[in-house]
Amino acid sequence: MTRKTGQAFLAAIGLILGIIWMFPFYIVLINSFKTQRDIFINTMGLPSKWVIDNYITAAEKLNIATTFFNSLIITVASVAVICTFSSMAAYALERVKSKSSTVLFLVFATAMLIPFQTVMLPLVAEFGRVHMLNRIGLVFMYLGFGSPLAIFLYHGALKSIPRSLDEAAIIDGCSRFQAFWMIIFPSLKPTTVTVAILNIIWIWNDYLLPSLVINKKGMETLPIMIFYFFGQYTKQWHLAMAGLTMVIIPVIIFYFLAQKEIIKGITAGAVKQ
Amino acid sequence: MKKRKNKNAWYWMFLAVCLVSLVIVVFIPLAIGIWYSFTDWTGINNPTFIGMKNYARLKDDKLFWHSLLFSAKFSAVSVIAVNTVGLTLAMLVTRNIKGKNALRTIFFMPNLIGGLILGFIWQFIFVDIFDSISRFTGIKAFSGWLADPNTGFWGMVILAVWQMGAYVMVIYIAFIESIPEELLEAAEIDGVTPFQRFRHIIFPLIAPAFTINLFITLSNGFKLFDQNLALTNGGPGNMTQMVALNIYQTAFGESMMAYAQIKAVIFLVIVATFSLTQVYINKKREVEL
């Protein structure tokens, strides 16, 4: 009896907390369908009249299709590059035991300590000088910033993949390159999923670096565009809320599609770091 | 001899791209950045060495010290708040209650959305929703949250708890779920109270999760930028400006590049100290195990 009441009590607390957690999303969503006046007199209730126009205007101002595509292309390219080259580097560092591999592993680990702000100004100046403040430059920067953690995670996973596997492939006539891509990389799949998810979340949401590197008309990613948009429409909350809803929805869809992997990946990334 | 050379060849080829990117993106800018902090660099000129002048000037920069202190205060408070909430959520959803999986999903949701967007959402809540609550209820405490440094501070803490609470929650859950079932069952048979169960069984067994979460929240709190920019933008009167935003404003708001760079070097020293302490503690714990 007491056990049952106890459980009902906990479930009730859970329900209340769940509602509190969802409240900000609810607020954004319902206000995105209101007129400006309606937001002022009726902030928390449902719209007195549902307005779709906010979305049309916000989509136009955000240039939503292009902006979304810009974010997508940067994220996909960066994540692909990070997974490809970090797994190779980690493989070299894990399989060859030498002074250089120990030192280089430490060098990569050290890089994780350095905050972005410390290198930001010289980095942008340096890339500006060689005319690389463009998408290719940005993807290259994401590789530099993202590879240390990726190498670290791949390195840990490689320890449990037996060497006899690649040695057998090499005796059978594979080159190192073939042995890695045909035998080792496929067995690293769980780590690749973790690395990909951690980097997708980071790069998709990153504002500061792209704002310094590809801040040109037509090139803006979603965070850059949202930043402009919000600055321009602070007093026009109805448009701002529609804009925010549009950028949040793809993330929520991604979350529902890959929830298990996301939570597993984040836990692994945090615990092994 | 030849064989050995071959062996090295693939090793360096596999490493090359990552190594080059790391050197170009992180280590060269780091070295240049440290050098620039001793110069009169403006972003466009040829920097000349001016010795410790930038460092001397930093002494009287009240705003910088304020931002550093504000960041420290925010980190300390958010470490406690985020972990208290995160652990509570973890305890809740690891009990056998209805809808626990749905709750995990819901709690975690804010975590995936960028800090900038979260900051804007809460700006709307603090500015508009809170004002309308204040208008309807007549409670003055709800109005002008972001117009006051003190409530602005708590606004950022609330945002941090909402965003990060479930991040630390999933790490606590991972450790709680690795506690052997028999242990908890045996305790139940012995008739321990829920509090004893937490204090004497769960708490000691999830100690490593505390170390991890403590440092994650500490360093995230100290490095916070997007949320600060979007929620208060340092206002009112730069009183809620955190150190990362202070560096950004010095560089891009006031165009003092060399001077911003010196702040960035100090920032590095502080952040690296946190991280190295964590590495040290983890190593020590591993030895003890």
PDB file of C-alpha atoms in Angstrom, chain A residues 3 7 10-11 13-15 17-18 20-25 27-28 31 39-41 43-44 85-86 88-89 91-93 95-96 98 100-102 104 107-108 110-115 117-123 125-127 129 140-141 143-145 147-148 151 176-177 180 201 205-208 211-212 223-224 226-227 230-231 234 237 241 244 247-248 251-252 254-256 259 262-263 266-267 270-271 273, chain B residues 7 10-15 17-22 24-30 32-33 36 41 43 85 88-89 92 95-98 101 103-118 120-125 127-129 132-133 135-136 161-163 165-167 170-171 174-175 188 212 216 223 225-226 229 244 247-248 251-252 257 260-261 264-265 267-268 271-272 275-276 278-279 282:
ATOM      1  CA  ARG A   3       4.801   1.386  -1.779  1.00  0.00           C
ATOM      2  CA  GLN A   7       5.148   5.336  -6.559  1.00  0.00           C
ATOM      3  CA  LEU A  10       6.922   9.979  -7.542  1.00  0.00           C
ATOM      4  CA  ALA A  11       4.996   9.689 -10.798  1.00  0.00           C
ATOM      5  CA  ILE A  13       6.419  14.706  -9.241  1.00  0.00           C
ATOM      6  CA  GLY A  14       7.716  13.393 -12.551  1.00  0.00           C
ATOM      7  CA  LEU A  15       4.660  14.700 -14.339  1.00  0.00           C
ATOM      8  CA  LEU A  17       8.727  18.314 -13.669  1.00  0.00           C
ATOM      9  CA  GLY A  18       7.987  17.121 -17.197  1.00  0.00           C
ATOM     10  CA  ILE A  20       7.948  22.490 -16.299  1.00  0.00           C
ATOM     11  CA  TRP A  21      10.614  21.207 -18.708  1.00  0.00           C
ATOM     12  CA  MET A  22       8.292  21.439 -21.686  1.00  0.00           C
ATOM     13  CA  PHE A  23       6.939  24.850 -20.734  1.00  0.00           C
ATOM     14  CA  PRO A  24       9.491  26.924 -22.720  1.00  0.00           C
ATOM     15  CA  PHE A  25       8.786  24.883 -25.854  1.00  0.00           C
ATOM     16  CA  ILE A  27       5.515  29.066 -24.978  1.00  0.00           C
ATOM     17  CA  VAL A  28       7.535  29.350 -28.176  1.00  0.00           C
ATOM     18  CA  ASN A  31       3.179  32.336 -29.500  1.00  0.00           C
ATOM     19  CA  ILE A  39       1.056  37.979 -27.582  1.00  0.00           C
ATOM     20  CA  PHE A  40       0.881  41.127 -25.486  1.00  0.00           C
ATOM     21  CA  ILE A  41      -2.582  40.604 -24.011  1.00  0.00           C
ATOM     22  CA  THR A  43       0.971  35.546 -23.471  1.00  0.00           C
ATOM     23  CA  MET A  44       0.361  32.109 -22.026  1.00  0.00           C
ATOM     24  CA  PHE A  85      40.868  11.219 -40.718  1.00  0.00           C
ATOM     25  CA  SER A  86      40.527  10.814 -36.947  1.00  0.00           C
ATOM     26  CA  MET A  88      42.987   6.742 -39.439  1.00  0.00           C
ATOM     27  CA  ALA A  89      45.126   8.806 -37.100  1.00  0.00           C
ATOM     28  CA  TYR A  91      44.642   3.620 -35.827  1.00  0.00           C
ATOM     29  CA  ALA A  92      48.226   4.682 -36.537  1.00  0.00           C
ATOM     30  CA  LEU A  93      48.712   5.861 -32.963  1.00  0.00           C
ATOM     31  CA  ARG A  95      48.858   0.098 -33.619  1.00  0.00           C
ATOM     32  CA  VAL A  96      52.387   1.483 -33.705  1.00  0.00           C
ATOM     33  CA  SER A  98      56.847   4.039 -30.460  1.00  0.00           C
ATOM     34  CA  SER A 100      56.487   9.336 -31.495  1.00  0.00           C
ATOM     35  CA  SER A 101      53.077   7.719 -31.114  1.00  0.00           C
ATOM     36  CA  THR A 102      53.120   8.264 -27.340  1.00  0.00           C
ATOM     37  CA  LEU A 104      51.674  12.614 -30.523  1.00  0.00           C
ATOM     38  CA  VAL A 107      49.837  16.362 -28.136  1.00  0.00           C
ATOM     39  CA  PHE A 108      46.298  15.611 -29.318  1.00  0.00           C
ATOM     40  CA  THR A 110      46.701  18.578 -24.793  1.00  0.00           C
ATOM     41  CA  ALA A 111      44.835  20.293 -27.613  1.00  0.00           C
ATOM     42  CA  MET A 112      41.565  19.451 -25.829  1.00  0.00           C
ATOM     43  CA  LEU A 113      42.581  21.751 -22.966  1.00  0.00           C
ATOM     44  CA  ILE A 114      42.830  24.849 -25.127  1.00  0.00           C
ATOM     45  CA  PRO A 115      39.674  26.984 -25.166  1.00  0.00           C
ATOM     46  CA  GLN A 117      38.782  31.983 -27.490  1.00  0.00           C
ATOM     47  CA  THR A 118      42.518  31.616 -26.987  1.00  0.00           C
ATOM     48  CA  VAL A 119      43.220  30.739 -30.620  1.00  0.00           C
ATOM     49  CA  MET A 120      40.242  32.480 -32.242  1.00  0.00           C
ATOM     50  CA  LEU A 121      41.823  35.839 -33.165  1.00  0.00           C
ATOM     51  CA  PRO A 122      45.145  34.631 -34.664  1.00  0.00           C
ATOM     52  CA  LEU A 123      43.313  31.779 -36.393  1.00  0.00           C
ATOM     53  CA  ALA A 125      43.767  36.506 -39.077  1.00  0.00           C
ATOM     54  CA  GLU A 126      45.927  33.659 -40.368  1.00  0.00           C
ATOM     55  CA  PHE A 127      43.175  32.198 -42.567  1.00  0.00           C
ATOM     56  CA  ARG A 129      45.760  36.289 -44.966  1.00  0.00           C
ATOM     57  CA  PHE A 140      39.354  22.345 -42.103  1.00  0.00           C
ATOM     58  CA  MET A 141      39.038  24.253 -38.808  1.00  0.00           C
ATOM     59  CA  LEU A 143      38.724  19.011 -38.321  1.00  0.00           C
ATOM     60  CA  GLY A 144      41.432  20.647 -36.245  1.00  0.00           C
ATOM     61  CA  PHE A 145      39.130  21.375 -33.311  1.00  0.00           C
ATOM     62  CA  SER A 147      39.850  15.559 -34.189  1.00  0.00           C
ATOM     63  CA  PRO A 148      41.413  15.415 -30.687  1.00  0.00           C
ATOM     64  CA  ILE A 151      41.015  10.373 -31.944  1.00  0.00           C
ATOM     65  CA  ARG A 176      47.497  -1.133 -44.700  1.00  0.00           C
ATOM     66  CA  PHE A 177      45.018   1.187 -46.303  1.00  0.00           C
ATOM     67  CA  PHE A 180      42.004  -0.453 -42.354  1.00  0.00           C
ATOM     68  CA  ILE A 201      25.308  18.447 -32.264  1.00  0.00           C
ATOM     69  CA  ASN A 205      24.616  24.571 -33.209  1.00  0.00           C
ATOM     70  CA  ASP A 206      27.942  26.380 -33.392  1.00  0.00           C
ATOM     71  CA  TYR A 207      27.601  30.108 -33.774  1.00  0.00           C
ATOM     72  CA  LEU A 208      30.894  31.835 -33.035  1.00  0.00           C
ATOM     73  CA  SER A 211      30.157  33.859 -37.726  1.00  0.00           C
ATOM     74  CA  LEU A 212      33.854  34.752 -37.911  1.00  0.00           C
ATOM     75  CA  PRO A 223      22.686  30.062 -35.828  1.00  0.00           C
ATOM     76  CA  ILE A 224      24.144  33.077 -37.685  1.00  0.00           C
ATOM     77  CA  ILE A 226      18.871  33.412 -36.128  1.00  0.00           C
ATOM     78  CA  PHE A 227      21.234  35.845 -34.470  1.00  0.00           C
ATOM     79  CA  PHE A 230      16.575  38.090 -33.494  1.00  0.00           C
ATOM     80  CA  GLY A 231      18.486  41.342 -33.333  1.00  0.00           C
ATOM     81  CA  THR A 234      13.274  41.673 -30.860  1.00  0.00           C
ATOM     82  CA  TRP A 237       8.100  38.412 -30.920  1.00  0.00           C
ATOM     83  CA  MET A 241       8.894  32.747 -32.200  1.00  0.00           C
ATOM     84  CA  LEU A 244      12.753  29.757 -33.504  1.00  0.00           C
ATOM     85  CA  VAL A 247      14.958  25.930 -36.442  1.00  0.00           C
ATOM     86  CA  ILE A 248      14.069  23.801 -33.426  1.00  0.00           C
ATOM     87  CA  VAL A 251      16.638  19.093 -34.199  1.00  0.00           C
ATOM     88  CA  ILE A 252      13.682  17.500 -32.413  1.00  0.00           C
ATOM     89  CA  PHE A 254      16.712  14.196 -35.401  1.00  0.00           C
ATOM     90  CA  TYR A 255      16.427  13.551 -31.672  1.00  0.00           C
ATOM     91  CA  PHE A 256      13.423  11.270 -32.057  1.00  0.00           C
ATOM     92  CA  GLN A 259      17.493   9.129 -29.438  1.00  0.00           C
ATOM     93  CA  ILE A 262      22.424  10.266 -29.013  1.00  0.00           C
ATOM     94  CA  ILE A 263      22.172   9.489 -25.325  1.00  0.00           C
ATOM     95  CA  ILE A 266      26.853  11.735 -25.113  1.00  0.00           C
ATOM     96  CA  THR A 267      27.382   9.462 -22.139  1.00  0.00           C
ATOM     97  CA  ALA A 270      31.533  12.539 -21.302  1.00  0.00           C
ATOM     98  CA  VAL A 271      32.614   9.488 -19.334  1.00  0.00           C
ATOM     99  CA  GLN A 273      36.917  12.172 -21.743  1.00  0.00           C
TER     100      GLN A 273
ATOM    101  CA  LYS B   7      56.345   0.645 -41.891  1.00  0.00           C
ATOM    102  CA  TRP B  10      51.932   4.254 -43.695  1.00  0.00           C
ATOM    103  CA  TYR B  11      52.083   5.453 -40.108  1.00  0.00           C
ATOM    104  CA  TRP B  12      52.829   9.024 -41.118  1.00  0.00           C
ATOM    105  CA  MET B  13      50.361   8.939 -43.989  1.00  0.00           C
ATOM    106  CA  PHE B  14      47.539   7.897 -41.704  1.00  0.00           C
ATOM    107  CA  LEU B  15      48.440  10.663 -39.265  1.00  0.00           C
ATOM    108  CA  VAL B  17      45.889  15.152 -42.255  1.00  0.00           C
ATOM    109  CA  CYS B  18      44.888  15.325 -38.598  1.00  0.00           C
ATOM    110  CA  LEU B  19      48.322  16.390 -37.545  1.00  0.00           C
ATOM    111  CA  VAL B  20      48.531  19.165 -40.132  1.00  0.00           C
ATOM    112  CA  SER B  21      45.057  20.458 -39.274  1.00  0.00           C
ATOM    113  CA  LEU B  22      45.802  20.399 -35.564  1.00  0.00           C
ATOM    114  CA  ILE B  24      47.511  24.889 -38.336  1.00  0.00           C
ATOM    115  CA  VAL B  25      44.237  25.336 -36.474  1.00  0.00           C
ATOM    116  CA  VAL B  26      45.332  25.046 -32.856  1.00  0.00           C
ATOM    117  CA  PHE B  27      49.060  25.142 -32.182  1.00  0.00           C
ATOM    118  CA  ILE B  28      50.266  27.825 -34.589  1.00  0.00           C
ATOM    119  CA  PRO B  29      47.448  30.226 -33.586  1.00  0.00           C
ATOM    120  CA  LEU B  30      48.226  29.446 -29.956  1.00  0.00           C
ATOM    121  CA  ILE B  32      51.062  33.449 -32.463  1.00  0.00           C
ATOM    122  CA  GLY B  33      48.416  34.401 -29.925  1.00  0.00           C
ATOM    123  CA  TYR B  36      50.592  38.900 -30.048  1.00  0.00           C
ATOM    124  CA  TRP B  41      48.571  44.086 -32.787  1.00  0.00           C
ATOM    125  CA  GLY B  43      44.337  42.959 -36.518  1.00  0.00           C
ATOM    126  CA  VAL B  85      18.711  18.935 -10.220  1.00  0.00           C
ATOM    127  CA  THR B  88      17.293  14.363  -8.529  1.00  0.00           C
ATOM    128  CA  LEU B  89      16.067  13.729 -12.063  1.00  0.00           C
ATOM    129  CA  LEU B  92      13.447   9.851 -10.202  1.00  0.00           C
ATOM    130  CA  ARG B  95      12.734   4.318 -10.032  1.00  0.00           C
ATOM    131  CA  ASN B  96      10.064   2.086 -11.374  1.00  0.00           C
ATOM    132  CA  ILE B  97       7.502   4.787 -12.160  1.00  0.00           C
ATOM    133  CA  LYS B  98       5.052   5.298 -14.959  1.00  0.00           C
ATOM    134  CA  ASN B 101      11.229   6.800 -20.418  1.00  0.00           C
ATOM    135  CA  LEU B 103      10.434  11.779 -18.859  1.00  0.00           C
ATOM    136  CA  ARG B 104      14.041  11.036 -19.817  1.00  0.00           C
ATOM    137  CA  THR B 105      13.248  12.069 -23.368  1.00  0.00           C
ATOM    138  CA  ILE B 106      11.632  15.302 -22.242  1.00  0.00           C
ATOM    139  CA  PHE B 107      14.334  16.295 -19.757  1.00  0.00           C
ATOM    140  CA  PHE B 108      17.041  15.764 -22.333  1.00  0.00           C
ATOM    141  CA  MET B 109      15.449  17.747 -25.126  1.00  0.00           C
ATOM    142  CA  PRO B 110      16.874  21.232 -24.368  1.00  0.00           C
ATOM    143  CA  ASN B 111      20.355  19.777 -24.475  1.00  0.00           C
ATOM    144  CA  LEU B 112      20.437  19.312 -28.216  1.00  0.00           C
ATOM    145  CA  ILE B 113      19.399  22.829 -29.080  1.00  0.00           C
ATOM    146  CA  GLY B 114      22.078  25.447 -29.513  1.00  0.00           C
ATOM    147  CA  GLY B 115      22.898  27.838 -26.687  1.00  0.00           C
ATOM    148  CA  LEU B 116      22.004  30.811 -28.849  1.00  0.00           C
ATOM    149  CA  ILE B 117      18.460  29.583 -29.452  1.00  0.00           C
ATOM    150  CA  LEU B 118      18.020  28.601 -25.807  1.00  0.00           C
ATOM    151  CA  PHE B 120      16.580  33.709 -27.089  1.00  0.00           C
ATOM    152  CA  ILE B 121      13.785  31.449 -25.836  1.00  0.00           C
ATOM    153  CA  TRP B 122      14.509  32.430 -22.271  1.00  0.00           C
ATOM    154  CA  GLN B 123      14.894  36.075 -23.196  1.00  0.00           C
ATOM    155  CA  PHE B 124      11.285  35.926 -24.345  1.00  0.00           C
ATOM    156  CA  ILE B 125      10.234  34.159 -21.155  1.00  0.00           C
ATOM    157  CA  VAL B 127      11.002  39.677 -20.734  1.00  0.00           C
ATOM    158  CA  ASP B 128       7.475  38.893 -21.882  1.00  0.00           C
ATOM    159  CA  ILE B 129       6.088  35.999 -19.893  1.00  0.00           C
ATOM    160  CA  SER B 132       2.730  39.442 -18.011  1.00  0.00           C
ATOM    161  CA  ILE B 133       2.772  37.313 -14.862  1.00  0.00           C
ATOM    162  CA  ARG B 135       0.896  42.388 -14.620  1.00  0.00           C
ATOM    163  CA  PHE B 136      -1.724  39.739 -13.870  1.00  0.00           C
ATOM    164  CA  VAL B 161      19.810  24.046 -15.144  1.00  0.00           C
ATOM    165  CA  TRP B 162      17.198  23.569 -17.831  1.00  0.00           C
ATOM    166  CA  GLN B 163      19.812  22.836 -20.475  1.00  0.00           C
ATOM    167  CA  GLY B 165      20.347  19.191 -15.894  1.00  0.00           C
ATOM    168  CA  ALA B 166      19.641  16.215 -18.096  1.00  0.00           C
ATOM    169  CA  TYR B 167      23.173  16.121 -19.459  1.00  0.00           C
ATOM    170  CA  VAL B 170      22.342  10.696 -18.193  1.00  0.00           C
ATOM    171  CA  ILE B 171      25.803  10.289 -16.682  1.00  0.00           C
ATOM    172  CA  ALA B 174      24.724   5.292 -16.370  1.00  0.00           C
ATOM    173  CA  PHE B 175      26.351   4.851 -12.976  1.00  0.00           C
ATOM    174  CA  GLU B 188      15.362  -3.565   0.854  1.00  0.00           C
ATOM    175  CA  ILE B 212      32.985  13.779 -14.093  1.00  0.00           C
ATOM    176  CA  ILE B 216      31.889  19.187 -16.988  1.00  0.00           C
ATOM    177  CA  LYS B 223      33.433  28.874 -20.896  1.00  0.00           C
ATOM    178  CA  PHE B 225      29.376  32.219 -24.370  1.00  0.00           C
ATOM    179  CA  ASP B 226      26.320  31.673 -26.612  1.00  0.00           C
ATOM    180  CA  LEU B 229      25.326  36.583 -25.655  1.00  0.00           C
ATOM    181  CA  ALA B 244      34.324  34.773 -22.861  1.00  0.00           C
ATOM    182  CA  ILE B 247      37.153  38.800 -24.668  1.00  0.00           C
ATOM    183  CA  TYR B 248      34.796  38.890 -27.646  1.00  0.00           C
ATOM    184  CA  ALA B 251      38.211  42.175 -29.830  1.00  0.00           C
ATOM    185  CA  PHE B 252      35.188  42.940 -31.982  1.00  0.00           C
ATOM    186  CA  MET B 257      43.026  42.724 -30.657  1.00  0.00           C
ATOM    187  CA  ALA B 260      41.799  40.818 -26.136  1.00  0.00           C
ATOM    188  CA  GLN B 261      44.484  38.258 -26.839  1.00  0.00           C
ATOM    189  CA  ALA B 264      42.441  34.970 -23.887  1.00  0.00           C
ATOM    190  CA  VAL B 265      45.816  33.760 -22.637  1.00  0.00           C
ATOM    191  CA  PHE B 267      41.490  32.447 -19.872  1.00  0.00           C
ATOM    192  CA  LEU B 268      43.549  29.521 -21.178  1.00  0.00           C
ATOM    193  CA  VAL B 271      40.596  26.600 -18.030  1.00  0.00           C
ATOM    194  CA  ALA B 272      43.703  24.412 -18.362  1.00  0.00           C
ATOM    195  CA  SER B 275      41.171  20.344 -16.713  1.00  0.00           C
ATOM    196  CA  LEU B 276      44.560  19.291 -15.399  1.00  0.00           C
ATOM    197  CA  GLN B 278      40.510  16.724 -13.244  1.00  0.00           C
ATOM    198  CA  VAL B 279      43.091  14.571 -15.038  1.00  0.00           C
ATOM    199  CA  ASN B 282      41.105  10.719 -12.288  1.00  0.00           C
TER     200      ASN B 282
END
